[in-house]
Amino acid sequence: MSAFELIKLPYAADALEPVISKNTIEFHHGKHLAGYVNNLNNMIQGTDMQNLTLEEIVVKSDGGIRNNAGQILNHNLYFEQFSGKPSKTAPTGALADAITRDFGSFDAFKDEFQKKGATLFGSGWVWLSANKDGKLVITQETNAANPIQKGLCPLLTFDVWEHAYYLDYQNRRPDHLAALWQIVDWNVVEKRFK
Ligand code: MN
């Protein structure tokens, strides 16, 4: 298998403004994520890991390799779930039904998700995932962890590393998280749920 590549964003760098600035996107995707891709490729060069998928590396490895692979997987899911002009601002169909069933309402889900993002101590990610029975859960994962390490299927994530918001929001992490709902592309999240 060839080396892992930096994903291309499915939108222009300024498309998510004012929720996420062009400046933040350029550093976050072009520097931070690109750095993780370069690190991982250097670390696995000449090893059996080159024949594995990103998901397999995250589940099977540890240390620096898992951290860099995890950050690539996390950021790919993160960047690909946004749109400057989402076609709908809330889920519909089976995902909407599951959110109502497991959290009470869409608003209650958003409140809990934001709260878990705001209260995650240090660097990490807040996730909406489905377990093997299709039940939805919200988890806090520190540093580079991904819910697949717990056997969950990741659906939606907000990055709470400071590099994700500090240029635009400084210390106001809760304000950043509240704004992100405007750019979630629920069509992408629904596809992950299927
Ligand atoms: Mn990040």
mmCIF file of C-alpha atoms and ligand atoms in Angstrom:
data_model
loop_
_atom_site.group_PDB
_atom_site.id
_atom_site.type_symbol
_atom_site.label_atom_id
_atom_site.label_comp_id
_atom_site.label_asym_id
_atom_site.label_seq_id
_atom_site.Cartn_x
_atom_site.Cartn_y
_atom_site.Cartn_z
ATOM 1 C CA MET A 1 0.000 0.000 0.000
ATOM 2 C CA SER A 2 1.222 3.467 -0.774
ATOM 3 C CA ALA A 3 1.682 6.044 1.935
ATOM 4 C CA PHE A 4 -1.316 7.705 3.547
ATOM 5 C CA GLU A 5 -2.356 10.969 1.946
ATOM 6 C CA LEU A 6 -3.713 14.230 3.300
ATOM 7 C CA ILE A 7 -7.444 14.316 2.442
ATOM 8 C CA LYS A 8 -8.700 17.050 0.159
ATOM 9 C CA LEU A 9 -11.353 19.183 1.816
ATOM 10 C CA PRO A 10 -14.807 18.882 0.195
ATOM 11 C CA TYR A 11 -15.154 22.708 0.377
ATOM 12 C CA ALA A 12 -13.026 25.842 -0.033
ATOM 13 C CA ALA A 13 -10.905 26.932 2.944
ATOM 14 C CA ASP A 14 -13.174 29.955 3.513
ATOM 15 C CA ALA A 15 -16.463 28.050 3.035
ATOM 16 C CA LEU A 16 -17.116 27.498 6.745
ATOM 17 C CA GLU A 17 -16.787 31.167 7.735
ATOM 18 C CA PRO A 18 -17.723 32.720 10.083
ATOM 19 C CA VAL A 19 -18.079 29.528 12.148
ATOM 20 C CA ILE A 20 -14.516 28.411 11.324
ATOM 21 C CA SER A 21 -12.205 30.940 9.673
ATOM 22 C CA LYS A 22 -10.125 30.334 6.577
ATOM 23 C CA ASN A 23 -7.058 30.933 8.749
ATOM 24 C CA THR A 24 -8.026 28.167 11.168
ATOM 25 C CA ILE A 25 -8.854 25.743 8.354
ATOM 26 C CA GLU A 26 -5.514 26.405 6.672
ATOM 27 C CA PHE A 27 -3.546 25.748 9.858
ATOM 28 C CA HIS A 28 -5.734 22.870 11.048
ATOM 29 C CA HIS A 29 -5.829 20.963 7.749
ATOM 30 C CA GLY A 30 -2.679 22.208 6.028
ATOM 31 C CA LYS A 31 -0.346 22.119 9.051
ATOM 32 C CA HIS A 32 -1.733 20.012 11.909
ATOM 33 C CA LEU A 33 -3.369 17.221 9.892
ATOM 34 C CA ALA A 34 -0.587 17.264 7.284
ATOM 35 C CA GLY A 35 1.907 16.872 10.125
ATOM 36 C CA TYR A 36 0.151 13.776 11.460
ATOM 37 C CA VAL A 37 0.132 12.269 7.940
ATOM 38 C CA ASN A 38 3.857 12.912 7.503
ATOM 39 C CA ASN A 39 4.650 11.561 10.968
ATOM 40 C CA LEU A 40 2.693 8.351 10.416
ATOM 41 C CA ASN A 41 4.202 7.715 6.991
ATOM 42 C CA ASN A 42 7.696 8.159 8.426
ATOM 43 C CA MET A 43 6.957 5.880 11.391
ATOM 44 C CA ILE A 44 5.493 2.977 9.387
ATOM 45 C CA GLN A 45 7.889 3.099 6.452
ATOM 46 C CA GLY A 46 9.323 -0.370 5.893
ATOM 47 C CA THR A 47 7.042 -2.034 8.465
ATOM 48 C CA ASP A 48 4.052 -4.382 8.171
ATOM 49 C CA MET A 49 1.842 -1.433 9.146
ATOM 50 C CA GLN A 50 2.099 -0.170 5.569
ATOM 51 C CA ASN A 51 -0.307 -2.925 4.527
ATOM 52 C CA LEU A 52 -2.997 -1.960 7.046
ATOM 53 C CA THR A 53 -5.881 0.481 6.825
ATOM 54 C CA LEU A 54 -5.948 3.514 9.084
ATOM 55 C CA GLU A 55 -8.678 1.861 11.184
ATOM 56 C CA GLU A 56 -6.618 -1.300 11.578
ATOM 57 C CA ILE A 57 -3.571 0.686 12.680
ATOM 58 C CA VAL A 58 -5.627 2.603 15.263
ATOM 59 C CA VAL A 59 -6.997 -0.613 16.761
ATOM 60 C CA LYS A 60 -3.796 -2.696 16.601
ATOM 61 C CA SER A 61 -0.961 -0.276 17.344
ATOM 62 C CA ASP A 62 0.116 1.803 20.302
ATOM 63 C CA GLY A 63 2.348 4.733 21.199
ATOM 64 C CA GLY A 64 3.238 7.303 18.591
ATOM 65 C CA ILE A 65 1.956 5.265 15.672
ATOM 66 C CA ARG A 66 -1.518 4.965 17.169
ATOM 67 C CA ASN A 67 -1.536 8.637 18.153
ATOM 68 C CA ASN A 68 -0.723 9.834 14.644
ATOM 69 C CA ALA A 69 -3.022 7.305 12.924
ATOM 70 C CA GLY A 70 -5.802 8.198 15.364
ATOM 71 C CA GLN A 71 -5.425 11.893 14.679
ATOM 72 C CA ILE A 72 -5.627 11.262 10.907
ATOM 73 C CA LEU A 73 -8.763 9.130 11.258
ATOM 74 C CA ASN A 74 -10.341 11.636 13.669
ATOM 75 C CA HIS A 75 -9.600 14.637 11.450
ATOM 76 C CA ASN A 76 -10.797 12.894 8.277
ATOM 77 C CA LEU A 77 -14.162 12.220 9.937
ATOM 78 C CA TYR A 78 -14.225 15.770 11.334
ATOM 79 C CA PHE A 79 -13.432 17.726 8.164
ATOM 80 C CA GLU A 80 -15.658 15.581 5.935
ATOM 81 C CA GLN A 81 -18.765 16.100 8.092
ATOM 82 C CA PHE A 82 -18.983 19.866 7.500
ATOM 83 C CA SER A 83 -20.470 22.010 4.758
ATOM 84 C CA GLY A 84 -20.663 25.760 4.282
ATOM 85 C CA LYS A 85 -24.230 25.316 3.119
ATOM 86 C CA PRO A 86 -25.675 22.160 4.695
ATOM 87 C CA SER A 87 -28.832 20.975 2.949
ATOM 88 C CA LYS A 88 -30.488 20.347 6.316
ATOM 89 C CA THR A 89 -29.767 21.555 9.825
ATOM 90 C CA ALA A 90 -31.095 18.485 11.623
ATOM 91 C CA PRO A 91 -31.095 14.746 10.929
ATOM 92 C CA THR A 92 -34.136 13.010 9.454
ATOM 93 C CA GLY A 93 -35.262 9.403 9.115
ATOM 94 C CA ALA A 94 -33.674 6.579 11.083
ATOM 95 C CA LEU A 95 -30.966 8.744 12.669
ATOM 96 C CA ALA A 96 -33.511 11.334 13.846
ATOM 97 C CA ASP A 97 -35.629 8.538 15.325
ATOM 98 C CA ALA A 98 -32.605 7.018 17.104
ATOM 99 C CA ILE A 99 -31.593 10.404 18.552
ATOM 100 C CA THR A 100 -35.098 10.978 19.916
ATOM 101 C CA ARG A 101 -35.206 7.434 21.308
ATOM 102 C CA ASP A 102 -31.793 7.602 23.021
ATOM 103 C CA PHE A 103 -31.583 11.271 24.108
ATOM 104 C CA GLY A 104 -35.220 12.411 24.319
ATOM 105 C CA SER A 105 -35.000 15.063 21.586
ATOM 106 C CA PHE A 106 -32.584 16.602 19.104
ATOM 107 C CA ASP A 107 -32.138 19.641 21.366
ATOM 108 C CA ALA A 108 -31.424 17.421 24.372
ATOM 109 C CA PHE A 109 -28.840 15.540 22.307
ATOM 110 C CA LYS A 110 -27.129 18.775 21.245
ATOM 111 C CA ASP A 111 -27.047 20.018 24.846
ATOM 112 C CA GLU A 112 -25.428 16.825 26.105
ATOM 113 C CA PHE A 113 -22.946 16.686 23.222
ATOM 114 C CA GLN A 114 -21.873 20.301 23.745
ATOM 115 C CA LYS A 115 -21.630 19.821 27.511
ATOM 116 C CA LYS A 116 -19.386 16.767 27.090
ATOM 117 C CA GLY A 117 -17.235 18.719 24.632
ATOM 118 C CA ALA A 118 -16.990 21.734 26.919
ATOM 119 C CA THR A 119 -16.095 19.665 30.000
ATOM 120 C CA LEU A 120 -13.513 17.376 28.400
ATOM 121 C CA PHE A 121 -10.364 18.245 30.358
ATOM 122 C CA GLY A 122 -7.358 18.961 28.150
ATOM 123 C CA SER A 123 -7.163 17.873 24.505
ATOM 124 C CA GLY A 124 -9.491 15.419 22.846
ATOM 125 C CA TRP A 125 -12.714 14.823 20.977
ATOM 126 C CA VAL A 126 -16.399 14.441 21.771
ATOM 127 C CA TRP A 127 -18.164 11.773 19.698
ATOM 128 C CA LEU A 128 -21.597 10.530 18.757
ATOM 129 C CA SER A 129 -21.337 6.829 17.962
ATOM 130 C CA ALA A 130 -23.560 3.807 17.468
ATOM 131 C CA ASN A 131 -22.925 0.542 19.274
ATOM 132 C CA LYS A 132 -23.403 -2.878 17.679
ATOM 133 C CA ASP A 133 -27.139 -2.790 18.457
ATOM 134 C CA GLY A 134 -27.590 0.644 16.874
ATOM 135 C CA LYS A 135 -27.935 2.420 20.202
ATOM 136 C CA LEU A 136 -26.433 5.910 20.171
ATOM 137 C CA VAL A 137 -23.869 7.015 22.744
ATOM 138 C CA ILE A 138 -21.871 10.186 23.375
ATOM 139 C CA THR A 139 -18.288 9.655 24.543
ATOM 140 C CA GLN A 140 -15.343 11.839 25.469
ATOM 141 C CA GLU A 141 -12.072 10.577 24.002
ATOM 142 C CA THR A 142 -8.796 12.104 25.125
ATOM 143 C CA ASN A 143 -5.896 13.067 22.861
ATOM 144 C CA ALA A 144 -6.011 10.928 19.675
ATOM 145 C CA ALA A 145 -8.435 8.188 20.752
ATOM 146 C CA ASN A 146 -11.278 7.072 18.468
ATOM 147 C CA PRO A 147 -14.473 5.216 19.452
ATOM 148 C CA ILE A 148 -13.532 2.292 17.179
ATOM 149 C CA GLN A 149 -11.089 1.336 19.954
ATOM 150 C CA LYS A 150 -14.227 0.602 22.045
ATOM 151 C CA GLY A 151 -16.000 -1.286 19.262
ATOM 152 C CA LEU A 152 -18.239 1.692 18.444
ATOM 153 C CA CYS A 153 -19.107 3.131 15.027
ATOM 154 C CA PRO A 154 -18.238 6.876 14.994
ATOM 155 C CA LEU A 155 -20.881 9.168 13.459
ATOM 156 C CA LEU A 156 -20.093 12.778 14.435
ATOM 157 C CA THR A 157 -17.233 14.482 16.240
ATOM 158 C CA PHE A 158 -16.204 17.909 17.504
ATOM 159 C CA ASP A 159 -12.469 18.514 17.975
ATOM 160 C CA VAL A 160 -11.741 20.218 21.294
ATOM 161 C CA TRP A 161 -7.979 20.516 20.885
ATOM 162 C CA GLU A 162 -7.173 24.212 21.225
ATOM 163 C CA HIS A 163 -5.751 24.294 17.687
ATOM 164 C CA ALA A 164 -9.317 23.708 16.416
ATOM 165 C CA TYR A 165 -10.687 26.985 17.769
ATOM 166 C CA TYR A 166 -8.106 29.194 19.478
ATOM 167 C CA LEU A 167 -7.405 31.511 16.529
ATOM 168 C CA ASP A 168 -11.129 32.326 16.242
ATOM 169 C CA TYR A 169 -12.568 31.860 19.738
ATOM 170 C CA GLN A 170 -9.538 31.961 22.091
ATOM 171 C CA ASN A 171 -10.695 30.500 25.423
ATOM 172 C CA ARG A 172 -14.395 30.395 24.458
ATOM 173 C CA ARG A 173 -14.584 26.679 23.677
ATOM 174 C CA PRO A 174 -18.336 26.453 24.513
ATOM 175 C CA ASP A 175 -19.141 29.247 22.020
ATOM 176 C CA HIS A 176 -17.166 27.437 19.324
ATOM 177 C CA LEU A 177 -18.983 24.162 19.991
ATOM 178 C CA ALA A 178 -22.388 25.880 19.925
ATOM 179 C CA ALA A 179 -21.578 27.453 16.538
ATOM 180 C CA LEU A 180 -20.490 24.192 14.911
ATOM 181 C CA TRP A 181 -24.084 22.955 14.562
ATOM 182 C CA GLN A 182 -24.539 25.513 11.754
ATOM 183 C CA ILE A 183 -22.084 23.660 9.497
ATOM 184 C CA VAL A 184 -22.770 19.983 10.258
ATOM 185 C CA ASP A 185 -23.778 18.185 7.060
ATOM 186 C CA TRP A 186 -26.354 15.730 8.418
ATOM 187 C CA ASN A 187 -26.412 13.827 5.125
ATOM 188 C CA VAL A 188 -22.854 12.717 5.856
ATOM 189 C CA VAL A 189 -23.692 11.728 9.428
ATOM 190 C CA GLU A 190 -26.760 9.764 8.265
ATOM 191 C CA LYS A 191 -24.642 7.818 5.756
ATOM 192 C CA ARG A 192 -22.266 6.817 8.554
ATOM 193 C CA PHE A 193 -25.255 5.552 10.581
ATOM 194 C CA LYS A 194 -26.377 3.165 7.820
HETATM 195 MN MN MN B 1 -7.505 18.992 15.350
#
